[in-house]
Short mmCIF file of C-alpha atoms and ligand atoms in Angstrom, two decimals:
data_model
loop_
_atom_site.label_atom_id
_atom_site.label_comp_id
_atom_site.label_asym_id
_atom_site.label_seq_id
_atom_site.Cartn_x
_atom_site.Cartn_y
_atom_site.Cartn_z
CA UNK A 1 13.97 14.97 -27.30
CA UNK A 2 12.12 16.32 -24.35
CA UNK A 3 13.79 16.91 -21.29
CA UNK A 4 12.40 16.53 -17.73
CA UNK A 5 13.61 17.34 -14.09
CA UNK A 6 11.85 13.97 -12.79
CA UNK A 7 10.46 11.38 -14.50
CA UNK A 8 8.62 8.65 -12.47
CA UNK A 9 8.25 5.11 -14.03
CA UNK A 10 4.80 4.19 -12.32
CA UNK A 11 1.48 6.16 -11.65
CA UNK A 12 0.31 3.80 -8.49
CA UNK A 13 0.15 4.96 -4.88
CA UNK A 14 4.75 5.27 -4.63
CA UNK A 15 4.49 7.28 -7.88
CA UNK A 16 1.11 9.24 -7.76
CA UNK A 17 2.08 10.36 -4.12
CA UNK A 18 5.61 11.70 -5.26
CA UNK A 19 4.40 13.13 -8.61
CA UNK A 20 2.37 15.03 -6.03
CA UNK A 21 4.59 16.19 -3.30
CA UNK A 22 7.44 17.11 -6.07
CA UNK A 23 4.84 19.34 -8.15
CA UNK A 24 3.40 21.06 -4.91
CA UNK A 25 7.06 22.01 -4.09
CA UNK A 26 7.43 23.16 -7.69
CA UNK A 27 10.41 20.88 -8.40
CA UNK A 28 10.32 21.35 -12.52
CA UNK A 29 9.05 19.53 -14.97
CA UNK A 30 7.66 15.86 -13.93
CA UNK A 31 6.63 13.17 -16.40
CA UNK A 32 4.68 9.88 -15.09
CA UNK A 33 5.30 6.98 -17.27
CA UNK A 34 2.57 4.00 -16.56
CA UNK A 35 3.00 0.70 -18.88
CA UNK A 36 -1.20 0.43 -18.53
CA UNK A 37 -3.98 2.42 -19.40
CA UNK A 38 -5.41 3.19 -16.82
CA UNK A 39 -4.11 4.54 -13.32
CA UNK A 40 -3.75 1.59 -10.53
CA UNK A 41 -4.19 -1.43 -12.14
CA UNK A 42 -1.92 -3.30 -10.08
CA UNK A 43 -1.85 -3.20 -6.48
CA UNK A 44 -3.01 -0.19 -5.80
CA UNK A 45 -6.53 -0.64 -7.37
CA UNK A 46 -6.91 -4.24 -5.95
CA UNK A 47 -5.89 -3.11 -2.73
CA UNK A 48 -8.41 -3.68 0.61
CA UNK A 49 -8.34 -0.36 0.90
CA UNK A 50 -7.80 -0.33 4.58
CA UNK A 51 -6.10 2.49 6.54
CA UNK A 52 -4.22 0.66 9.07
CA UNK A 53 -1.90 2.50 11.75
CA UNK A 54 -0.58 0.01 14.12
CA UNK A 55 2.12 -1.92 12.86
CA UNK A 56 5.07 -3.79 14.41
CA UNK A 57 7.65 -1.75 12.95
CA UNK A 58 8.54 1.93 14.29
CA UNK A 59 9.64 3.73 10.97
CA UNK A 60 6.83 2.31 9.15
CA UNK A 61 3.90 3.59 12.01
CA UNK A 62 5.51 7.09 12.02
CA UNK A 63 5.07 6.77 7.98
CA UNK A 64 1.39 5.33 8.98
CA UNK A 65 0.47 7.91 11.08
CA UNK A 66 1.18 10.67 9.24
CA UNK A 67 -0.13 9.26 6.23
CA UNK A 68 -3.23 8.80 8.04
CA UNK A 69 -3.85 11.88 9.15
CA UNK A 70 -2.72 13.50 5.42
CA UNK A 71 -6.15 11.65 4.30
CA UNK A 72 -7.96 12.28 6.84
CA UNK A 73 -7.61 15.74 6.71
CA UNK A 74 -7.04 16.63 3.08
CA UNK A 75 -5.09 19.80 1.75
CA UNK A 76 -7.92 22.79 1.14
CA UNK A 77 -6.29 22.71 -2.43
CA UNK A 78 -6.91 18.80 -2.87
CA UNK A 79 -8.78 18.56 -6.26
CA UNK A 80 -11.56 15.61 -5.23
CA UNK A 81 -13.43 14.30 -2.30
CA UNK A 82 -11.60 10.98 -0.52
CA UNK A 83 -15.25 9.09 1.21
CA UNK A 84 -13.13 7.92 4.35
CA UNK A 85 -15.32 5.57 6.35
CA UNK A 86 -14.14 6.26 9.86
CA UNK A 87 -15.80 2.62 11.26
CA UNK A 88 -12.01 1.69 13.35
CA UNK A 89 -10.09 -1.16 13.39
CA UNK A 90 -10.39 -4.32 15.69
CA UNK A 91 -6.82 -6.23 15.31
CA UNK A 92 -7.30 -9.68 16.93
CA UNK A 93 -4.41 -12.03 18.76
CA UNK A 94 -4.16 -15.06 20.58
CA UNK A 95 -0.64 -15.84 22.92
CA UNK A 96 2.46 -14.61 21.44
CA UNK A 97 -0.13 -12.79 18.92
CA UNK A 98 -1.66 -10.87 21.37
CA UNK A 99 1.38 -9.90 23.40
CA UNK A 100 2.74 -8.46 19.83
CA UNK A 101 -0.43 -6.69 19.20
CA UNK A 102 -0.73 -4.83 22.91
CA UNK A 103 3.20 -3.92 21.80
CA UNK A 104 2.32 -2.33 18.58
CA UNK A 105 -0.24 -0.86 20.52
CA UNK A 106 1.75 0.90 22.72
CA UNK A 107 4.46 1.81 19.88
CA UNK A 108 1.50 3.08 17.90
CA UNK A 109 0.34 5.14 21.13
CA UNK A 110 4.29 6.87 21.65
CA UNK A 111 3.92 8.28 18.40
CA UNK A 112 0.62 9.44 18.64
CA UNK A 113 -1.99 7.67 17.13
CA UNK A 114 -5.36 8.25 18.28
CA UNK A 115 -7.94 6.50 19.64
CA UNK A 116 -5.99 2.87 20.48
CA UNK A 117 -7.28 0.81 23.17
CA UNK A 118 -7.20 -3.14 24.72
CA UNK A 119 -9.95 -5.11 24.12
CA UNK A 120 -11.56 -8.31 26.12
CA UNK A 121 -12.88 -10.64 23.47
CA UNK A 122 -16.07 -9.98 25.36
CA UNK A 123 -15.91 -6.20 24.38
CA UNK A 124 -15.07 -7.08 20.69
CA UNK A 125 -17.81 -9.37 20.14
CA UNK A 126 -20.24 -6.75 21.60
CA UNK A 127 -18.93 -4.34 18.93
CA UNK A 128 -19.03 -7.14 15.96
CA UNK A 129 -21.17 -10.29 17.30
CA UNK A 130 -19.93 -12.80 15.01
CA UNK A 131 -16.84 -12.79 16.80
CA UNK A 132 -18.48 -14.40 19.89
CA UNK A 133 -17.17 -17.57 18.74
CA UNK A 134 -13.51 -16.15 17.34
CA UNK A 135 -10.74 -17.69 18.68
CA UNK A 136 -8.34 -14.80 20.70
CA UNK A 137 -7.09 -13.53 24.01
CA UNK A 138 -7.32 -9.34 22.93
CA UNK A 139 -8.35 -7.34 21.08
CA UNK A 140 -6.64 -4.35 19.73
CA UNK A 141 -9.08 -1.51 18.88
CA UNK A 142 -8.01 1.72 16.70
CA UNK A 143 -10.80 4.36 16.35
CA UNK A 144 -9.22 6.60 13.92
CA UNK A 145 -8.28 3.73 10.88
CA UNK A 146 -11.12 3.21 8.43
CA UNK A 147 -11.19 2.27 4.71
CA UNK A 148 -10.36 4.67 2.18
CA UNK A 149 -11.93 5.21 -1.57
CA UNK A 150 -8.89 3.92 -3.22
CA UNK A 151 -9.25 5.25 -6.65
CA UNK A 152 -10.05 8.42 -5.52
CA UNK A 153 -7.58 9.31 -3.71
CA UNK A 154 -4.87 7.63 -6.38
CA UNK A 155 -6.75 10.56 -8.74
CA UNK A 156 -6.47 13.12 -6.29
CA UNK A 157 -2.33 12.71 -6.21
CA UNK A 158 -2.33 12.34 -9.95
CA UNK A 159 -4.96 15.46 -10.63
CA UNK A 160 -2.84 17.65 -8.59
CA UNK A 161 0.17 16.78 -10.19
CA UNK A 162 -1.17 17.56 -13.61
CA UNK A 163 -2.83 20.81 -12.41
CA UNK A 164 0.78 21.66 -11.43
CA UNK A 165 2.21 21.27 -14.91
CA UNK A 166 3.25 17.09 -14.40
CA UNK A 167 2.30 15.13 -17.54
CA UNK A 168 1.35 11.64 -16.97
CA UNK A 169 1.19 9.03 -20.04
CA UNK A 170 -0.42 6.17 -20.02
CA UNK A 171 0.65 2.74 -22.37
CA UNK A 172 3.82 4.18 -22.17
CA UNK A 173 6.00 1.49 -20.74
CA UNK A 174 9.62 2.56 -19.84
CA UNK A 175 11.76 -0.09 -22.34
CA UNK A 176 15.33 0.87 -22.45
CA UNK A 177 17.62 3.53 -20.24
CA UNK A 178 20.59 4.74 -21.14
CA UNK A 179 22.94 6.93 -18.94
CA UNK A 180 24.94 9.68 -19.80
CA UNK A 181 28.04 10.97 -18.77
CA UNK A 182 26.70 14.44 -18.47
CA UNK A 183 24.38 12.51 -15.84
CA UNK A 184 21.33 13.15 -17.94
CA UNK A 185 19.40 10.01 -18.34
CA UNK A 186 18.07 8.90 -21.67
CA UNK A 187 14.47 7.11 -22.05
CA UNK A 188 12.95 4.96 -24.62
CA UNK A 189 9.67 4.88 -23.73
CA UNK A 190 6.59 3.00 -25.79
CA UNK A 191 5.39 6.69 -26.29
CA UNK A 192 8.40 7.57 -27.47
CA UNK A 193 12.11 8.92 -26.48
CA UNK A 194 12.30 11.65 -23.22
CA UNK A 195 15.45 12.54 -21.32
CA UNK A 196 15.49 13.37 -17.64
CA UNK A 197 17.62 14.28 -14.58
CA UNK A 198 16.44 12.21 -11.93
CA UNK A 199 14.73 8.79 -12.80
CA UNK A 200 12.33 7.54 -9.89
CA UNK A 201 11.72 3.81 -9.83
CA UNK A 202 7.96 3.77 -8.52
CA UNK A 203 7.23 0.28 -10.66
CA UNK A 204 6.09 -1.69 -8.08
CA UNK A 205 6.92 -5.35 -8.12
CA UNK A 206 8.41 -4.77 -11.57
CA UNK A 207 11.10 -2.65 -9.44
CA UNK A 208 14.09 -4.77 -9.92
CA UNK A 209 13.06 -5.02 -13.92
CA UNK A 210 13.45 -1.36 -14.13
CA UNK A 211 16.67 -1.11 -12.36
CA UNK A 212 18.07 -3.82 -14.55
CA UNK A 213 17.28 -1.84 -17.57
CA UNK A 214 18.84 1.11 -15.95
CA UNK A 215 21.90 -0.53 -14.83
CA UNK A 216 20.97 -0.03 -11.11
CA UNK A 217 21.59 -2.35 -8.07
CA UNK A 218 18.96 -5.25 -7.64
CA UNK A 219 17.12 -5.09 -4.62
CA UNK A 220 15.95 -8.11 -2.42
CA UNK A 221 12.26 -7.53 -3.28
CA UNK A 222 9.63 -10.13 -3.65
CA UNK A 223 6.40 -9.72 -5.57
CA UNK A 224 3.89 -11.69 -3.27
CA UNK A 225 0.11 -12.21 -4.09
CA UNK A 226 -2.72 -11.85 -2.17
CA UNK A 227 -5.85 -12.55 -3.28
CA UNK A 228 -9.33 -11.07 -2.16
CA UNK A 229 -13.00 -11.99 -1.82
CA UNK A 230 -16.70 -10.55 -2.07
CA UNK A 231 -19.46 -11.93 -0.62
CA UNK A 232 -23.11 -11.24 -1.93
CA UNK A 233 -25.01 -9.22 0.14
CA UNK A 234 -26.07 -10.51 3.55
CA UNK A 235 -28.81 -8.80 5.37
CA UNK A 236 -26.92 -9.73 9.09
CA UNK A 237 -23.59 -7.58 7.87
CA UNK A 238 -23.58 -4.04 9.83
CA UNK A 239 -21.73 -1.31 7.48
CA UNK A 240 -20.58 0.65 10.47
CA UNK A 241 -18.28 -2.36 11.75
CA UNK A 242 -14.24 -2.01 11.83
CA UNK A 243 -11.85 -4.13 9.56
CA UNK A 244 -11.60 -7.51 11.69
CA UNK A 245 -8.24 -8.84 11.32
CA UNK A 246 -6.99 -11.93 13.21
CA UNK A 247 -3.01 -11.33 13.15
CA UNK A 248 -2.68 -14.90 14.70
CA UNK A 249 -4.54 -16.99 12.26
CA UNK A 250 -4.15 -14.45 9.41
CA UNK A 251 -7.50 -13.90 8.27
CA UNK A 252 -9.35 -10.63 8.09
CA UNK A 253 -12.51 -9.28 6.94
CA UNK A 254 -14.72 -5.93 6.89
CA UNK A 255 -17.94 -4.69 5.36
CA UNK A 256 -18.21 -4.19 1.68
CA UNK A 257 -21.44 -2.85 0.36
CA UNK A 258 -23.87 -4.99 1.82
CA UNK A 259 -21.47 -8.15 2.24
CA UNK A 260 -18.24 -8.94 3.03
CA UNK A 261 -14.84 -8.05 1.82
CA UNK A 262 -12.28 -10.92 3.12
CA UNK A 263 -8.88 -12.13 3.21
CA UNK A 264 -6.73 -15.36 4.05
CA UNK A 265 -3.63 -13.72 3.73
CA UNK A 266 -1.97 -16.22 1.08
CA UNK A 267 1.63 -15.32 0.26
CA UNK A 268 3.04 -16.82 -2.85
CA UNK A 269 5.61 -15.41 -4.71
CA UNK A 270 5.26 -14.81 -8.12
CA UNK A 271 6.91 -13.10 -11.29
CA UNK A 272 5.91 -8.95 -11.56
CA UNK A 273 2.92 -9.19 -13.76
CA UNK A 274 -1.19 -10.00 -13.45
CA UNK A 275 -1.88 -12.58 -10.63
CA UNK A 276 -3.87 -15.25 -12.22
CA UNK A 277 -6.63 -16.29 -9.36
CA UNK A 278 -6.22 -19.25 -7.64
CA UNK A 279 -9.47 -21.31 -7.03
CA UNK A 280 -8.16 -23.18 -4.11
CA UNK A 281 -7.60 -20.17 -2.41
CA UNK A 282 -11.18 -20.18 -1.53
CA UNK A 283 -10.54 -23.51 0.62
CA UNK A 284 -8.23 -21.83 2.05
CA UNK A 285 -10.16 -19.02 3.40
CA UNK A 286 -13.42 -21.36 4.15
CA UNK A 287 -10.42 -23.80 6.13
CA UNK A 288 -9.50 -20.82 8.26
CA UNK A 289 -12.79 -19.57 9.08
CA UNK A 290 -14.22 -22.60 10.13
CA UNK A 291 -11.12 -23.50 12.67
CA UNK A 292 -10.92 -19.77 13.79
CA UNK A 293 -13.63 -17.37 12.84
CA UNK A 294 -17.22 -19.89 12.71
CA UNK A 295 -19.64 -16.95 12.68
CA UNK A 296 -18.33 -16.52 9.10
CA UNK A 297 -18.92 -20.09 8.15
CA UNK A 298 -22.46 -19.26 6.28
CA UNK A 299 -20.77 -16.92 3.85
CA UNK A 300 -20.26 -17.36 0.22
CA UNK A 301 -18.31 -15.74 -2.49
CA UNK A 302 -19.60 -13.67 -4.90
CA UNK A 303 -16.21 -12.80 -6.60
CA UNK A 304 -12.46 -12.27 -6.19
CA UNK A 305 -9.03 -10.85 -7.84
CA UNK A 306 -5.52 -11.03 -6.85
CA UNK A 307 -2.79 -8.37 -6.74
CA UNK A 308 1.36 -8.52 -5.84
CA UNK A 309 2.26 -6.93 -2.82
CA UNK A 310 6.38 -6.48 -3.44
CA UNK A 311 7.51 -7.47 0.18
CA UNK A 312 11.41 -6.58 1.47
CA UNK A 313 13.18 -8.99 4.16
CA UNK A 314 13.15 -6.46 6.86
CA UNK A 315 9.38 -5.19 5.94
CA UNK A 316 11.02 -1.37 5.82
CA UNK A 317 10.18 0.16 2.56
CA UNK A 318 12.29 1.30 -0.05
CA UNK A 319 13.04 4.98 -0.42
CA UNK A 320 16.33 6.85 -1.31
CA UNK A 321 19.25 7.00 -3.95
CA UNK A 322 20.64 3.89 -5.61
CA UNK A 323 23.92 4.60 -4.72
CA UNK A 324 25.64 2.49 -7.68
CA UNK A 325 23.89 4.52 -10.93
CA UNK A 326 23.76 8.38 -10.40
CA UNK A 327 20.48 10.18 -9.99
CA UNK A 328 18.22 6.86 -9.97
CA UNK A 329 15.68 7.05 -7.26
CA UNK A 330 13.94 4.04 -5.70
CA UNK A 331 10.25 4.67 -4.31
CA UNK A 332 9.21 0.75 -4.49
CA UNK A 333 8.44 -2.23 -1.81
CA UNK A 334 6.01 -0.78 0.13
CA UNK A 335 4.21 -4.31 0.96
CA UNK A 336 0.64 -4.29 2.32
CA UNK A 337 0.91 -1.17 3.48
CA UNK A 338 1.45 1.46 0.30
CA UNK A 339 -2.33 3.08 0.47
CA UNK A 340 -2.16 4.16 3.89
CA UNK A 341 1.24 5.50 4.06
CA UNK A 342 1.30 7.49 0.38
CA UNK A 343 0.82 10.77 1.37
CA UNK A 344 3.85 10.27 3.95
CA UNK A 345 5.75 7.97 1.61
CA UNK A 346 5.99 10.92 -1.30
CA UNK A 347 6.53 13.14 1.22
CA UNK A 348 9.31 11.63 2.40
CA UNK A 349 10.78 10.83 -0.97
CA UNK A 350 10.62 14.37 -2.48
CA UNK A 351 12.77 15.35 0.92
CA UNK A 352 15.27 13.23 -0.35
CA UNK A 353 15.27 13.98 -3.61
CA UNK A 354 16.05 17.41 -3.05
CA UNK A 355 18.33 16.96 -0.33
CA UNK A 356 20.57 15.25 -2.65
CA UNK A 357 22.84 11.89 -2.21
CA UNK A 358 23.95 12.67 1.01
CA UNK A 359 20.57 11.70 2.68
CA UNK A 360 21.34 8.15 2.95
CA UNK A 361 21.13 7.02 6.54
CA UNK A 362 17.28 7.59 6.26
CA UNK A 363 15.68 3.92 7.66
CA UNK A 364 14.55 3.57 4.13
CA UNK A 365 17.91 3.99 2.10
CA UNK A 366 18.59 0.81 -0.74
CA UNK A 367 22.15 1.15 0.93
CA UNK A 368 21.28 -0.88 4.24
CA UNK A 369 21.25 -3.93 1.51
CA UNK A 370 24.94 -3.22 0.82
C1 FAD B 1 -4.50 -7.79 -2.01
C2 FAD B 1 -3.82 -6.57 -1.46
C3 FAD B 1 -4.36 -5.93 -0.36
C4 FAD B 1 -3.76 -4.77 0.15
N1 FAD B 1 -4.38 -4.09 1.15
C5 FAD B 1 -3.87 -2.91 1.58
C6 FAD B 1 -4.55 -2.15 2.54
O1 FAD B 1 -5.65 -2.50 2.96
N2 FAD B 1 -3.99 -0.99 2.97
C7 FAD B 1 -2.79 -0.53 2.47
O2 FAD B 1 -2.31 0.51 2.91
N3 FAD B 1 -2.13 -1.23 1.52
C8 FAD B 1 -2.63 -2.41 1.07
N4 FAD B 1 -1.98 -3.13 0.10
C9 FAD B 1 -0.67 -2.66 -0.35
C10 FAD B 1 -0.75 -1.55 -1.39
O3 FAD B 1 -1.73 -1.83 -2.36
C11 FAD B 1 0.63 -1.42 -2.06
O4 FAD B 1 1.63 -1.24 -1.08
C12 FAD B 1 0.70 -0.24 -3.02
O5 FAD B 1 -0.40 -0.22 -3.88
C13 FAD B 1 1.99 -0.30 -3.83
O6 FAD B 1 2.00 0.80 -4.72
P1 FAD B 1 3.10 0.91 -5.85
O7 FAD B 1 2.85 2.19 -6.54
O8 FAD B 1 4.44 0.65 -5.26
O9 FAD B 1 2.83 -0.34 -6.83
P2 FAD B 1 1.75 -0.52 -8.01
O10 FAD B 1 0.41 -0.10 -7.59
O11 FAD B 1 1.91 -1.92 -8.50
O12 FAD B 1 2.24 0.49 -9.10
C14 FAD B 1 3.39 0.29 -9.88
C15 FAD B 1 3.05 0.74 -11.30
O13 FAD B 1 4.23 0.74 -12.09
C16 FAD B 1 3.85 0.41 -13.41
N5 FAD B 1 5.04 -0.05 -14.15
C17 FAD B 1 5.80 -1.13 -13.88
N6 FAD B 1 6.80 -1.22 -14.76
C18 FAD B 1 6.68 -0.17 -15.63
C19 FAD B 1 7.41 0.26 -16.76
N7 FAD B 1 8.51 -0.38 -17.20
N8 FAD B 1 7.00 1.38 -17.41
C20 FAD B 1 5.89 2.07 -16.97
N9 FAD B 1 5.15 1.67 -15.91
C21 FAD B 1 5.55 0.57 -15.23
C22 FAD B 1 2.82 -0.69 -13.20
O14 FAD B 1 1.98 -0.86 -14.33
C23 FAD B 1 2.07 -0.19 -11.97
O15 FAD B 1 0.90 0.54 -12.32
C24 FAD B 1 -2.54 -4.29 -0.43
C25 FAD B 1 -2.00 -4.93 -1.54
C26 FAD B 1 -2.63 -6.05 -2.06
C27 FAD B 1 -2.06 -6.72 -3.29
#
């Protein structure tokens, strides 16, 4: 049976980005286990691809931030280009909405991000003139966010890895775990049986499912869908505008080839596993752009897709030791904001990792669940 340092059960953005960091500190052997065929075929290939910095909590901008700037300014070694379109993001609020956003505004400015600044609604609609008749008080404006070629840069973790030795395998669903006293852990995988030292649990909203097998602690996780939608082209839509996103009616938008990429921000909870689309949906996101966002009201929709975003009651992710089965890792609920943080996110796990046990007051650690 083959024996690993790592393996990590997972190759979207929590595993890619650790398979990454661990083979650029030359940790030992690494293999990726992902149940599909392809990299990404959950969330973090149906993502909006949005690199957001300013968020409400204070662990998760610091994560933000430096993942940012990772992408934006990409190792000389990184294998492929990452198209960043640097177009800014206009965060919209109205009342309480807009007194939260100028906060995370000023949270997001104390750690450093560049480029925030208040916006009148006036100044907003200059910049994108359908919102001229958008319902909200501010306007929140972030010059260095942008959207981010997704499957590029979930290639460019996983490319690096495997220059670096890591093996990644594909239809090769993790099915049973066994744990030894000897602390190696035992694998049966669909590709067969591997044994490893340290198991990371990078599986997304099936999380919980792989801890189960392993023994491990459940986690209060839930696997939340969100669907998204594409508008044919439009000739009025300018592809230098920001991601638009109303935080008090929870709607957003941005440009998306020649149309429209948008959001209602539906939240349903579901079982790990392909999000089926829901039709009414649509009504949904027609319902809130004609009560808050009317210079949208002429668009149509061309096509959508759903994915899980695996959501955690504080909104902290989770990144540390289990602290109930030895040497099992968790890299997992990383919500709507796993893209942007990745690069920070690995980073931060493989610190762990080889710091050992002991590094479990990080603001991440499963053990603030106890
Ligand atoms: C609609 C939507 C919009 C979003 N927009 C943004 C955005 O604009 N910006 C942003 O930063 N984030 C965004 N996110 C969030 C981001 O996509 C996620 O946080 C991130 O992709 C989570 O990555 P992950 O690796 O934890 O999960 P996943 O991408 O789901 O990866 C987990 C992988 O584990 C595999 N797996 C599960 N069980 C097993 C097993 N037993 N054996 C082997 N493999 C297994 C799965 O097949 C899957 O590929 C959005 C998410 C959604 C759904």
């Amino acid at each position: 049976m083959k024996h690993f340092a790592y393996v990590i059960v997972g190759a979207g953005f929590a595993g890619a980005a650790t398979a990454y960091h661990l083979a650029r500190q030359g940790a030992g052997d690494i293999l990726v286990l992902e149940q599909e065929s392809i990299p990404g075929f959950h969330a973090s290939g149906r993502n909006a691809a949005m690199l957001r910095q300013c968020v409400a909590e204070p662990d998760l901008t610091k994560l933000a931030l430096d993942g940012a700037a990772f992408i934006r300014n990409l190792p000389d070694d990184w294998p492929e280009p990452v198209p960043f379109k640097n177009n800014g993001s206009l965060l919209l609020g109205q009342g309480a909405g807009w007194d939260k956003l100028k906060a995370d505004g000023a949270l997001g400015r104390s750690v450093g991000i560049p480029g925030i600044a208040e916006w009148t609604p006036e100044q907003a609609a200059r910049h994108v003139p359908l919102l001229k008749e958008a319902q909200f008080d501010g306007a929140l404006w972030c010059d260095s966010d942008g959207v981010v070629d997704i499957h590029a840069l979930l290639s460019g973790y996983l490319k690096f890895a495997a220059s670096r030795g890591a093996q990644i395998r594909y239809n090769a669903a993790l099915r049973g775990v066994r744990v030894r006293s000897n602390a190696d852990i035992e694998l049966d995988t669909a590709e067969g049986a591997v044994s490893c030292k340290v198991l990371v649990n990078a599986s997304g909203a099936w999380a919980n499912g792989v801890a189960t097998l392993a023994g491990a602690r459940l986690l209060p996780m839930r696997a939340c869908r969100r669907h998204l939608f594409v508008s044919p082209p439009m000739k009025w839509v300018d592809a230098s505008w920001p991601f638009v996103w109303d935080v008090s009616h929870d709607i957003y938008f941005r440009p998306e080839g020649e149309g429209l990429l948008l959001c209602a921000c539906d939240q349903a909870e579901l079982p790990a596993g392909d999000p089926p689309v829901d039709e009414s949906i649509k009504e949904m996101l027609a319902d809130k752009i004609q009560r808050f966002m009317p210079g949208l009201s002429e668009v149509s929709i061309s096509r959508g897709w759903a994915g899980l975003r695996t959501l955690t009651p504080d909104g902290r992710f989770i990144i540390g030791w289990d602290g109930k089965v030895d040497n099992f890792f968790w890299v997992a609920g990383l919500g709507g904001h796993g893209m942007t943080t990745s690069a920070a996110v690995g980073e931060l796990a493989v610190k762990l990792l080889l710091g050992g046990p002991e590094s479990q007051s990080a603001p991440f650690a499963p053990a603030r669940f106890n």
